[in-house]
Coordinates of C-alpha atoms and ligand atoms in Angstrom, one line a residue:
Chain A
X25 CA 171.0 -122.9 41.8
X26 CA 168.9 -124.5 39.1
X27 CA 166.5 -122.1 37.7
X28 CA 163.7 -122.0 35.1
X29 CA 162.7 -118.6 33.8
X30 CA 159.4 -117.9 32.0
X31 CA 159.5 -121.3 30.4
X32 CA 157.2 -122.2 27.5
X33 CA 157.1 -125.8 26.2
X34 CA 155.2 -127.0 23.2
X35 CA 154.6 -130.6 22.2
X36 CA 154.3 -131.6 18.5
X37 CA 154.6 -127.9 17.5
X38 CA 151.1 -127.2 18.6
X39 CA 150.3 -128.2 22.2
X40 CA 151.3 -125.5 24.6
X41 CA 151.8 -127.3 27.9
X42 CA 154.0 -124.9 30.0
X43 CA 152.9 -121.3 29.8
X44 CA 155.6 -119.2 31.3
X45 CA 156.8 -121.2 34.3
X46 CA 159.5 -119.8 36.6
X47 CA 161.0 -121.9 39.3
X48 CA 164.1 -121.7 41.5
X49 CA 165.8 -124.7 43.1
X50 CA 168.4 -123.3 45.5
X51 CA 171.4 -125.5 46.2
X52 CA 171.0 -127.8 49.2
X53 CA 167.3 -127.6 49.5
X54 CA 164.3 -129.8 48.9
X55 CA 161.7 -128.1 46.6
X56 CA 158.3 -129.6 46.1
X57 CA 156.4 -129.3 42.9
X58 CA 152.7 -130.1 43.2
X59 CA 149.9 -130.2 40.7
X60 CA 147.0 -132.2 39.4
X61 CA 147.3 -134.8 36.6
X62 CA 148.3 -133.1 33.4
X63 CA 149.4 -129.9 35.0
X64 CA 152.8 -130.2 33.3
X65 CA 155.0 -131.3 36.2
X66 CA 156.7 -134.1 34.2
X67 CA 157.1 -131.7 31.3
X68 CA 158.9 -129.3 33.5
X69 CA 161.3 -132.0 34.7
X70 CA 161.9 -133.1 31.1
X71 CA 162.7 -129.5 30.2
X72 CA 165.2 -129.3 33.0
X73 CA 167.0 -132.6 32.2
X74 CA 166.9 -132.1 28.4
X75 CA 164.5 -135.0 27.7
X76 CA 161.9 -133.1 25.7
X77 CA 163.3 -134.1 22.4
X78 CA 162.3 -137.8 22.8
X79 CA 158.7 -136.6 23.3
X80 CA 158.7 -134.2 20.4
X81 CA 158.6 -131.3 22.9
X82 CA 160.4 -128.0 22.4
X83 CA 161.2 -125.0 24.6
X84 CA 159.7 -122.2 22.7
X85 CA 160.4 -119.4 25.2
X86 CA 162.3 -118.7 28.4
X87 CA 165.5 -120.2 29.7
X88 CA 166.9 -122.7 32.1
X89 CA 170.1 -121.9 33.9
X90 CA 172.4 -123.8 36.2
X91 CA 174.4 -121.5 38.4
X92 CA 173.6 -118.8 35.9
X93 CA 174.8 -120.7 32.8
X94 CA 172.0 -121.4 30.3
X95 CA 171.5 -125.1 29.7
X96 CA 168.2 -125.3 27.9
X97 CA 169.9 -126.0 24.6
X98 CA 172.3 -128.6 26.1
X99 CA 172.0 -132.3 25.3
X100 CA 170.8 -134.7 28.0
X101 CA 174.3 -136.1 28.0
X102 CA 175.7 -132.7 28.8
X103 CA 173.1 -132.0 31.5
X104 CA 173.7 -135.3 33.2
X105 CA 177.5 -134.6 33.2
X106 CA 176.8 -131.2 34.7
X107 CA 175.1 -132.9 37.6
X108 CA 171.4 -132.7 37.0
X109 CA 169.8 -136.1 37.0
X110 CA 166.2 -137.2 36.8
X111 CA 164.5 -140.4 38.1
X112 CA 161.7 -140.8 35.6
X113 CA 158.0 -141.2 36.5
X114 CA 157.0 -144.9 36.8
X115 CA 160.5 -146.0 37.9
X116 CA 161.4 -147.3 34.5
X117 CA 163.9 -149.8 35.7
X118 CA 165.4 -152.1 33.0
X119 CA 163.6 -155.3 34.0
X120 CA 165.8 -157.7 32.0
X121 CA 169.0 -156.4 33.5
X122 CA 170.3 -157.2 36.9
X123 CA 170.0 -154.7 39.8
X124 CA 173.7 -154.0 39.7
X125 CA 173.7 -153.5 35.9
X126 CA 170.9 -151.0 36.3
X127 CA 173.0 -149.1 38.9
X128 CA 176.1 -149.3 36.7
X129 CA 174.2 -147.8 33.8
X130 CA 173.3 -145.0 36.1
X131 CA 177.0 -144.3 36.7
X132 CA 177.6 -143.9 33.0
X133 CA 178.5 -140.2 33.2
X134 CA 180.9 -140.8 36.1
X135 CA 182.9 -143.9 35.1
X136 CA 185.7 -143.4 37.6
X137 CA 183.4 -143.5 40.6
X138 CA 181.4 -146.7 39.8
X139 CA 182.9 -148.8 42.6
X140 CA 182.5 -146.4 45.4
X141 CA 179.2 -145.3 44.2
X142 CA 177.9 -148.9 44.1
X143 CA 179.0 -149.3 47.7
X144 CA 177.3 -146.1 48.6
X145 CA 174.1 -147.2 47.0
X146 CA 174.1 -150.5 48.8
X147 CA 174.7 -148.7 52.0
X148 CA 171.8 -146.5 51.3
X149 CA 169.5 -149.3 50.0
X150 CA 170.6 -152.5 51.8
X151 CA 167.7 -154.4 50.0
X152 CA 169.4 -153.8 46.7
X153 CA 172.7 -155.3 47.9
X154 CA 170.9 -158.6 48.7
X155 CA 169.4 -158.6 45.2
X156 CA 172.2 -157.2 43.2
X157 CA 172.5 -160.3 40.9
X158 CA 168.8 -160.7 40.4
X159 CA 166.8 -159.4 37.4
X160 CA 165.5 -156.0 38.4
X161 CA 162.1 -157.0 37.1
X162 CA 161.6 -159.3 40.1
X163 CA 161.9 -156.5 42.7
X164 CA 158.9 -155.2 44.5
X165 CA 157.4 -151.8 43.6
X166 CA 159.2 -150.1 46.5
X167 CA 162.5 -151.8 45.7
X168 CA 162.1 -150.7 42.1
X169 CA 161.6 -147.2 43.2
X170 CA 164.8 -147.4 45.3
X171 CA 166.6 -148.8 42.3
X172 CA 165.4 -146.0 40.1
X173 CA 166.5 -143.3 42.7
X174 CA 169.8 -145.2 43.2
X175 CA 170.4 -145.3 39.5
X176 CA 170.0 -141.6 39.3
X177 CA 172.4 -141.1 42.2
X178 CA 175.1 -143.3 40.8
X179 CA 176.7 -140.3 38.9
X180 CA 176.7 -138.2 42.1
X181 CA 174.4 -135.5 40.7
X182 CA 174.2 -132.2 42.4
X183 CA 170.5 -131.9 41.6
X184 CA 168.2 -134.8 41.8
X185 CA 164.8 -134.5 40.0
X186 CA 162.3 -137.0 41.4
X187 CA 159.0 -137.6 39.5
X188 CA 156.3 -139.0 41.8
X189 CA 158.5 -141.5 43.7
X190 CA 155.5 -142.4 46.0
X191 CA 153.3 -143.4 43.0
X192 CA 151.5 -146.7 43.7
X193 CA 153.3 -147.5 46.9
X194 CA 151.8 -148.5 50.2
X195 CA 151.9 -146.0 53.0
X196 CA 154.7 -147.7 54.9
X197 CA 156.8 -147.7 51.8
X198 CA 156.0 -144.0 51.2
X199 CA 157.4 -143.3 54.6
X200 CA 160.6 -145.1 53.8
X201 CA 161.0 -143.2 50.5
X202 CA 160.3 -140.0 52.3
X203 CA 163.1 -140.7 54.9
X204 CA 165.4 -141.7 52.1
X205 CA 164.9 -138.4 50.3
X206 CA 165.7 -136.6 53.5
X207 CA 168.8 -138.6 53.9
X208 CA 169.9 -138.0 50.3
X209 CA 169.4 -134.3 50.8
X210 CA 171.3 -134.3 54.0
X211 CA 174.2 -135.9 52.2
X212 CA 174.4 -132.8 50.0
X213 CA 172.1 -133.5 47.0
X214 CA 169.6 -130.8 46.1
X215 CA 166.1 -132.3 45.4
X216 CA 163.3 -131.2 43.2
X217 CA 160.4 -133.4 44.3
X218 CA 157.3 -133.8 42.0
X219 CA 154.5 -135.3 44.0
X220 CA 150.7 -135.9 44.0
X221 CA 151.2 -136.9 47.6
X222 CA 151.4 -133.3 48.9
X223 CA 151.4 -134.3 52.6
X224 CA 154.6 -136.3 52.1
X225 CA 156.2 -133.7 49.8
X226 CA 155.4 -130.6 51.9
X227 CA 156.5 -132.4 55.2
X228 CA 160.1 -132.5 54.0
X229 CA 160.3 -129.6 51.5
X230 CA 161.6 -126.2 52.2
X231 CA 159.7 -124.6 49.5
X232 CA 156.8 -125.5 47.3
X233 CA 155.3 -124.7 43.9
X234 CA 151.8 -125.5 42.7
X235 CA 151.4 -125.9 39.0
X236 CA 148.0 -125.7 37.3
X237 CA 147.5 -126.2 33.5
X238 CA 151.0 -125.1 32.8
X239 CA 151.2 -122.1 35.1
X240 CA 152.7 -121.6 38.6
X241 CA 149.7 -120.6 40.7
X242 CA 151.4 -120.8 44.1
X243 CA 155.0 -120.3 45.1
X244 CA 155.5 -120.3 48.9
X245 CA 157.5 -121.8 51.7
X246 CA 156.4 -125.4 52.4
X247 CA 155.0 -124.5 55.8
X248 CA 152.8 -121.7 54.2
X249 CA 151.5 -124.1 51.6
X250 CA 150.7 -126.7 54.2
X251 CA 148.7 -124.0 56.0
X252 CA 147.0 -122.7 52.9
X253 CA 143.2 -123.3 52.7
X254 CA 143.1 -124.3 49.1
X255 CA 146.0 -126.6 49.3
X256 CA 144.6 -128.3 52.3
X257 CA 141.3 -128.8 50.7
X258 CA 142.5 -130.0 47.3
X259 CA 145.7 -131.8 48.0
X260 CA 145.4 -132.9 51.5
X261 CA 141.7 -133.6 51.5
X262 CA 141.5 -131.8 54.8
X263 CA 138.8 -129.4 55.9
X264 CA 140.1 -128.2 59.2
X265 CA 140.1 -131.6 61.0
X266 CA 143.2 -133.6 60.2
X267 CA 143.1 -137.3 59.4
X268 CA 146.2 -139.3 59.2
X269 CA 145.3 -141.6 56.2
X270 CA 143.7 -138.9 54.1
X271 CA 146.4 -138.8 51.5
X272 CA 145.4 -142.2 50.3
X273 CA 142.1 -140.8 49.3
X274 CA 143.6 -137.8 47.7
X275 CA 145.5 -140.0 45.3
X276 CA 142.2 -141.0 43.7
X277 CA 140.9 -137.5 43.9
X278 CA 140.3 -136.6 40.3
X279 CA 138.2 -133.5 40.3
X280 CA 140.0 -130.6 38.7
X281 CA 139.9 -127.3 40.5
X282 CA 141.1 -124.0 39.0
X283 CA 143.2 -122.1 41.4
X284 CA 142.9 -118.8 39.6
X285 CA 140.2 -117.9 37.2
Chain B
X22 CA 180.3 -191.6 11.2
X23 CA 183.3 -190.0 9.4
X24 CA 181.0 -188.6 6.8
X25 CA 178.7 -187.2 9.5
X26 CA 181.5 -185.5 11.4
X27 CA 182.9 -184.0 8.2
X28 CA 179.5 -182.7 7.3
X29 CA 178.9 -181.4 10.8
X30 CA 182.2 -179.5 10.9
X31 CA 181.6 -178.1 7.4
X32 CA 178.2 -176.9 8.7
X33 CA 179.7 -175.3 11.7
X34 CA 182.3 -173.5 9.5
X35 CA 179.7 -172.0 7.1
X36 CA 177.3 -171.6 10.0
X37 CA 179.9 -169.3 11.6
X38 CA 179.6 -167.0 8.6
X39 CA 175.8 -166.8 9.0
X40 CA 176.2 -166.3 12.8
X41 CA 178.6 -163.3 12.4
X42 CA 176.3 -161.7 9.9
X43 CA 173.2 -162.4 12.0
X44 CA 174.9 -160.9 15.0
X45 CA 175.4 -157.7 13.1
X46 CA 171.7 -157.6 12.0
X47 CA 170.6 -158.2 15.6
X48 CA 173.0 -155.6 17.2
X49 CA 171.7 -152.9 14.8
X50 CA 168.1 -154.0 15.3
X51 CA 168.4 -153.9 19.1
X52 CA 169.7 -150.4 19.3
X53 CA 168.0 -148.7 16.4
X54 CA 164.9 -151.0 15.8
X55 CA 165.9 -151.0 12.1
X56 CA 166.8 -154.0 10.0
X57 CA 169.9 -153.1 8.0
X58 CA 170.1 -154.7 4.6
X59 CA 173.5 -153.1 4.1
X60 CA 175.3 -156.1 5.7
X61 CA 175.9 -158.0 2.4
X62 CA 177.7 -155.0 1.0
X63 CA 180.0 -154.6 4.0
X64 CA 180.7 -158.3 3.9
X65 CA 181.8 -158.0 0.2
X66 CA 183.8 -154.9 0.8
X67 CA 185.6 -156.5 3.7
X68 CA 186.7 -159.5 1.7
X69 CA 187.8 -157.2 -1.2
X70 CA 189.8 -155.0 1.1
X71 CA 191.6 -158.0 2.5
X72 CA 192.4 -159.2 -1.0
X73 CA 194.2 -155.9 -1.6
X74 CA 195.8 -155.4 1.8
X75 CA 197.1 -159.0 2.1
X76 CA 199.6 -158.5 -0.7
X77 CA 201.3 -155.7 1.3
X78 CA 200.9 -156.5 5.0
X79 CA 200.0 -160.2 5.0
X80 CA 196.8 -162.0 5.6
X81 CA 196.8 -161.9 9.4
X82 CA 197.4 -158.2 9.6
X83 CA 195.0 -157.5 6.7
X84 CA 192.0 -159.1 8.4
X85 CA 191.8 -156.9 11.5
X86 CA 192.8 -153.8 9.5
X87 CA 190.0 -154.5 7.0
X88 CA 187.5 -155.2 9.8
X89 CA 188.3 -151.9 11.4
X90 CA 188.2 -149.9 8.2
X91 CA 184.8 -151.4 7.3
X92 CA 183.6 -150.7 10.8
X93 CA 184.6 -147.0 10.2
X94 CA 182.8 -147.1 6.9
X95 CA 179.7 -148.4 8.5
X96 CA 179.9 -145.8 11.2
X97 CA 180.2 -143.1 8.6
X98 CA 177.2 -144.4 6.7
X99 CA 175.2 -144.3 9.9
X100 CA 176.2 -140.8 10.7
X101 CA 175.6 -139.4 7.3
X102 CA 172.8 -141.4 5.7
X103 CA 170.9 -143.0 8.6
X104 CA 171.1 -140.4 11.3
X105 CA 168.8 -137.8 9.5
X106 CA 166.3 -140.6 9.1
X107 CA 165.7 -141.1 12.9
X108 CA 162.0 -141.0 13.6
X109 CA 161.0 -141.9 10.0
X110 CA 158.9 -145.1 9.6
X111 CA 161.0 -148.3 10.0
X112 CA 160.0 -149.5 6.6
X113 CA 161.4 -146.3 5.0
X114 CA 164.7 -146.7 6.8
X115 CA 165.0 -150.3 5.8
X116 CA 164.6 -149.3 2.2
X117 CA 167.3 -146.8 2.6
X118 CA 169.7 -149.4 3.9
X119 CA 169.0 -151.4 0.7
X120 CA 170.1 -148.3 -1.2
X121 CA 173.2 -148.2 0.8
X122 CA 173.8 -151.9 0.1
X123 CA 173.5 -151.4 -3.6
X124 CA 175.8 -148.3 -3.7
X125 CA 178.5 -149.9 -1.6
X126 CA 178.4 -153.1 -3.7
X127 CA 178.5 -151.2 -7.0
X128 CA 181.6 -149.3 -5.9
X129 CA 183.2 -152.4 -4.5
X130 CA 182.6 -154.4 -7.7
X131 CA 184.7 -151.9 -9.5
X132 CA 187.6 -153.2 -7.5
X133 CA 186.8 -156.9 -8.1
X134 CA 186.6 -156.9 -11.9
X135 CA 185.6 -160.1 -13.6
X136 CA 188.2 -162.4 -12.1
X137 CA 188.1 -164.1 -8.8
X138 CA 190.4 -162.3 -6.3
X139 CA 192.3 -164.3 -3.6
X140 CA 192.4 -163.1 0.0
X141 CA 195.8 -164.8 0.6
X142 CA 194.8 -167.0 3.4
X143 CA 197.2 -169.8 4.4
X144 CA 194.6 -172.6 4.5
X145 CA 193.1 -172.9 1.1
X146 CA 191.5 -176.3 0.9
X147 CA 194.1 -178.2 2.9
X148 CA 193.0 -180.6 5.4
X149 CA 194.0 -181.8 8.9
X150 CA 193.2 -185.1 10.5
X151 CA 191.2 -184.7 13.7
X152 CA 190.4 -187.8 15.8
X153 CA 190.8 -189.8 12.7
X154 CA 188.6 -187.7 10.6
X155 CA 189.9 -185.6 7.7
X156 CA 188.5 -182.1 7.8
X157 CA 189.3 -178.9 6.0
X158 CA 191.4 -176.5 8.1
X159 CA 189.5 -173.5 7.1
X160 CA 186.2 -174.7 8.7
X161 CA 188.0 -175.2 12.0
X162 CA 189.5 -171.8 11.8
X163 CA 186.2 -170.1 11.0
X164 CA 184.4 -171.9 13.8
X165 CA 187.3 -171.2 16.3
X166 CA 187.5 -167.6 15.4
X167 CA 183.8 -167.1 15.7
X168 CA 183.7 -168.7 19.1
X169 CA 186.4 -166.3 20.3
X170 CA 184.7 -163.2 18.7
X171 CA 181.4 -164.2 20.2
X172 CA 182.9 -164.6 23.7
X173 CA 184.6 -161.2 23.5
X174 CA 181.3 -159.6 22.2
X175 CA 179.3 -161.1 25.0
X176 CA 181.8 -160.1 27.7
X177 CA 181.7 -156.6 26.1
X178 CA 177.9 -156.3 26.5
X179 CA 177.9 -157.8 29.9
X180 CA 180.8 -156.1 31.7
X181 CA 181.9 -152.9 29.9
X182 CA 180.5 -149.5 30.4
X183 CA 179.8 -148.9 26.8
X184 CA 178.3 -152.4 26.3
X185 CA 175.9 -151.8 29.2
X186 CA 175.0 -148.4 27.7
X187 CA 174.2 -150.2 24.4
X188 CA 171.9 -152.6 26.3
X189 CA 170.2 -149.7 28.1
X190 CA 169.5 -148.0 24.8
X191 CA 168.1 -151.3 23.4
X192 CA 165.6 -151.6 26.3
X193 CA 164.6 -148.0 27.0
X194 CA 166.0 -145.0 25.1
X195 CA 164.6 -142.3 27.4
X196 CA 166.1 -144.1 30.5
X197 CA 169.4 -144.3 28.7
X198 CA 169.3 -140.6 27.8
X199 CA 168.4 -139.7 31.4
X200 CA 171.6 -141.5 32.5
X201 CA 173.6 -139.3 30.2
X202 CA 174.2 -142.0 27.6
X203 CA 174.6 -140.6 24.1
X204 CA 172.0 -142.6 22.1
X205 CA 173.5 -141.3 18.8
X206 CA 176.9 -142.7 19.6
X207 CA 175.3 -146.0 20.5
X208 CA 173.6 -146.1 17.1
X209 CA 176.9 -145.3 15.3
X210 CA 178.8 -147.9 17.4
X211 CA 176.2 -150.6 16.6
X212 CA 176.7 -150.0 12.9
X213 CA 180.5 -150.1 13.4
X214 CA 180.4 -153.4 15.2
X215 CA 178.0 -154.9 12.6
X216 CA 180.3 -153.7 9.8
X217 CA 183.4 -155.2 11.4
X218 CA 181.6 -158.6 11.9
X219 CA 180.3 -158.5 8.3
X220 CA 183.9 -157.9 7.0
X221 CA 185.1 -160.9 9.0
X222 CA 182.3 -163.0 7.6
X223 CA 183.3 -161.9 4.1
X224 CA 186.9 -163.0 4.7
X225 CA 185.6 -166.4 5.8
X226 CA 183.5 -166.8 2.7
X227 CA 186.6 -166.0 0.6
X228 CA 189.0 -168.4 2.3
X229 CA 189.6 -171.3 0.0
X230 CA 187.1 -169.8 -2.5
X231 CA 188.2 -166.3 -3.4
X232 CA 186.1 -163.2 -3.9
X233 CA 183.8 -162.6 -6.8
X234 CA 180.9 -160.2 -7.4
X235 CA 178.4 -162.8 -6.2
X236 CA 179.9 -163.3 -2.8
X237 CA 177.3 -161.2 -1.1
X238 CA 174.5 -163.6 -1.9
X239 CA 175.7 -165.8 1.0
X240 CA 174.6 -163.0 3.4
X241 CA 170.9 -163.8 2.5
X242 CA 171.2 -166.9 4.6
X243 CA 171.7 -164.8 7.7
X244 CA 168.0 -163.9 7.3
X245 CA 166.6 -167.4 8.2
X246 CA 169.2 -167.4 11.0
X247 CA 167.9 -164.2 12.6
X248 CA 164.3 -165.2 12.2
X249 CA 165.1 -168.6 13.6
X250 CA 167.0 -167.2 16.6
X251 CA 164.7 -164.2 17.2
X252 CA 165.3 -160.7 15.9
X253 CA 166.4 -159.3 19.2
X254 CA 168.5 -162.1 20.7
X255 CA 172.3 -162.1 20.3
X256 CA 172.5 -165.7 21.5
X257 CA 169.7 -166.6 19.1
X258 CA 171.7 -165.1 16.2
X259 CA 174.7 -167.3 17.0
X260 CA 172.6 -170.5 17.5
X261 CA 170.4 -169.6 14.5
X262 CA 173.4 -169.0 12.3
X263 CA 175.2 -172.3 13.3
X264 CA 171.9 -174.2 13.0
X265 CA 171.4 -172.9 9.4
X266 CA 174.9 -173.9 8.5
X267 CA 174.6 -177.4 10.0
X268 CA 171.2 -178.2 8.6
X269 CA 172.3 -177.0 5.2
X270 CA 175.4 -179.2 5.3
X271 CA 173.7 -182.3 6.7
X272 CA 170.9 -182.1 4.2
X273 CA 173.4 -181.7 1.5
X274 CA 175.2 -184.8 2.6
X275 CA 172.4 -187.1 3.2
X276 CA 169.3 -186.0 1.4
X277 CA 170.5 -187.5 -1.9
X278 CA 170.4 -190.9 -0.2
X279 CA 167.4 -190.5 2.1
X280 CA 165.0 -188.5 0.0
X281 CA 166.3 -188.1 -3.5
X282 CA 162.8 -187.1 -4.7
X283 CA 163.3 -183.6 -3.1
X284 CA 165.7 -182.8 -5.9
X285 CA 169.4 -182.0 -6.1
X286 CA 169.3 -178.5 -4.7
X287 CA 167.1 -179.1 -1.6
X288 CA 170.0 -178.2 0.7
X289 CA 169.8 -174.6 -0.4
X290 CA 166.2 -174.2 0.7
X291 CA 166.6 -176.4 3.8
X292 CA 167.3 -173.4 6.1
X293 CA 164.1 -171.7 5.0
X294 CA 162.1 -174.9 5.7
X295 CA 163.7 -175.1 9.1
X296 CA 162.8 -171.4 9.7
X297 CA 159.2 -172.0 8.7
X298 CA 158.9 -175.0 11.0
X299 CA 160.3 -173.1 13.9
X300 CA 158.1 -170.1 13.3
X301 CA 155.0 -172.4 13.3
X302 CA 155.9 -173.5 16.8
X303 CA 157.4 -170.2 18.1
X304 CA 156.3 -167.2 16.1
X305 CA 158.9 -164.9 17.6
X306 CA 161.9 -167.2 17.1
X307 CA 163.7 -169.5 19.4
X308 CA 165.0 -166.9 21.7
X309 CA 163.2 -163.7 20.7
X310 CA 160.9 -161.8 22.9
X311 CA 157.2 -161.6 22.1
X312 CA 156.9 -157.9 21.4
X313 CA 159.1 -157.9 18.3
X314 CA 157.0 -156.8 15.4
X315 CA 157.3 -158.8 12.2
X316 CA 158.1 -156.8 9.1
Ligands
ATP28 N1 154.7 -136.6 24.6 C1 153.6 -135.8 24.6 N2 153.0 -135.3 23.5 C2 151.9 -134.6 23.6 N3 151.4 -134.1 24.7 C3 151.9 -134.5 25.9 C4 153.1 -135.4 25.9 N4 153.4 -135.6 27.2 C5 152.5 -134.9 27.9 N5 151.6 -134.3 27.1 C6 150.5 -133.4 27.6 O1 151.1 -132.4 28.3 C7 150.3 -132.1 29.5 C8 151.1 -132.1 30.7 O2 151.6 -133.5 30.9 P1 152.6 -133.9 32.0 O3 152.9 -135.3 31.8 O4 153.7 -132.9 32.1 O5 151.7 -133.7 33.3 P2 151.9 -134.1 34.8 O6 151.7 -132.9 35.6 O7 153.2 -134.8 35.0 O8 150.7 -135.2 35.0 P3 150.7 -136.5 35.9 O9 150.5 -136.1 37.3 O10 149.6 -137.2 35.3 O11 152.0 -137.2 35.7 C9 149.1 -133.1 29.5 O12 148.0 -132.5 28.9 C10 149.6 -134.2 28.5 O13 148.6 -134.8 27.9
MG29 MG1 153.8 -136.6 35.5

């Protein structure tokens, strides 16, 4: 179990961004983390994978544990070795390198398994096999997202943290990514899925959290969240009558709503 | 024709020195975004170290041993002096590397004294006849060794796990960290490699000529080489270094006849003229990428 307890994160010594967040990611599950722009979702992932330092962020209170062992003081190198791996928001593939080089870099913390893991990734993402020798920069958006996820998986992490994998992708591609996440989870990797696309996330998650300006305002089984009036209105853009394409509109939905006040 | 070939090979030989130094600059720049002005000192220290070691273990053993020792020295400097500076303005860090350069050179000078020290290389100024052209052996050795070193280096960056990690750090530090790559180790390693390359370059300068306190001045010619090739391109560093060597040599050979009005020392400034011309056409160097900021 990967667990955050009463976490406080500050950027640049002054900006309090997470204000006592607690979250549990039980082994084997898919947990969804929802929230509007700027709620602190990415910040929480950075805290979990030890990447706050690069952003001048600090954990000022609370703790993060992996199977009960505290890891909030560990280096990102150590956390990756322990099996917690993040696919960063915006894909962040290394455009000048080839597809295969990107993948091999993802296997850095598990050098012995590179060969099998490459095969495993090409099995999972056949498009990447065809393009293994090409510059990663020439991949389409969806392929780049697959590469980003594949790169994270190359070290066989136990916990995969995905930051908005559906961002900027066409609906059909979002479906594919969704199915891939289910497949990855079924193969034994626990997933923490950050999404603006709540329909997609809640349709595959076991449990969901809603973050609002640095606080967890909802913590419910995914089915309960899907049924929740506020979630339906704000994230799914549904008011009773369901419409299949509505999540596309939600992506552009900018109005902030306070859950608790 | 003979004169041309001789001049060309001389140029490739001395160009090898600039290429090795330029590679060090570029490797450090790519991973840390800092230009290290400590390279001249490591070059001097490498040559001096060989001049001491060669007496005991022979020239051919002394060169790799010295390269490794200077690499360790450079790594130590990075860990102790540069590491605490991470996040400081690039300009400040560059100044600190100048400080490192001065300190290392002053210490090294104490081991040189006022005489010229010999590195004990077997070539000296002796020549060999190649395709009917008489050329100095040392230039062939320098060029051949550099070709081999460059090939190994490129294979390292292309195929090895650590080399790939270094490239990942060069392009996106956060991505590298997220893959579990230790960025700190990459910084240290890039200094070590640059130090080793500088030491080798220092030995090249000293073959046939010996080591004196002014040897480090040669390293300044690596600057037009890296500007020429582009600050962030390894291939550019090699091509730039060789180009500077060849231009300097050819100008030295022919300018007296072709354009004597340029004065007797024009060969010394020729690399800078070449650099300015290239920069007018391609502001980020021959192979550099556009986003490199000029200092
Ligand atoms: N490096 C940083 N320095 C200072 N403030 C930051 C930094 N990164 C994020 N923030 C601030 O922290 C808050 C939370 O940002 P975060 O990126 O975690 O939100 P998010 O929920 O991931 O948003 P989005 O959906 O837009 O990705 C925002 O107000 C943001 O401006
Ligand atoms: Mg985010």
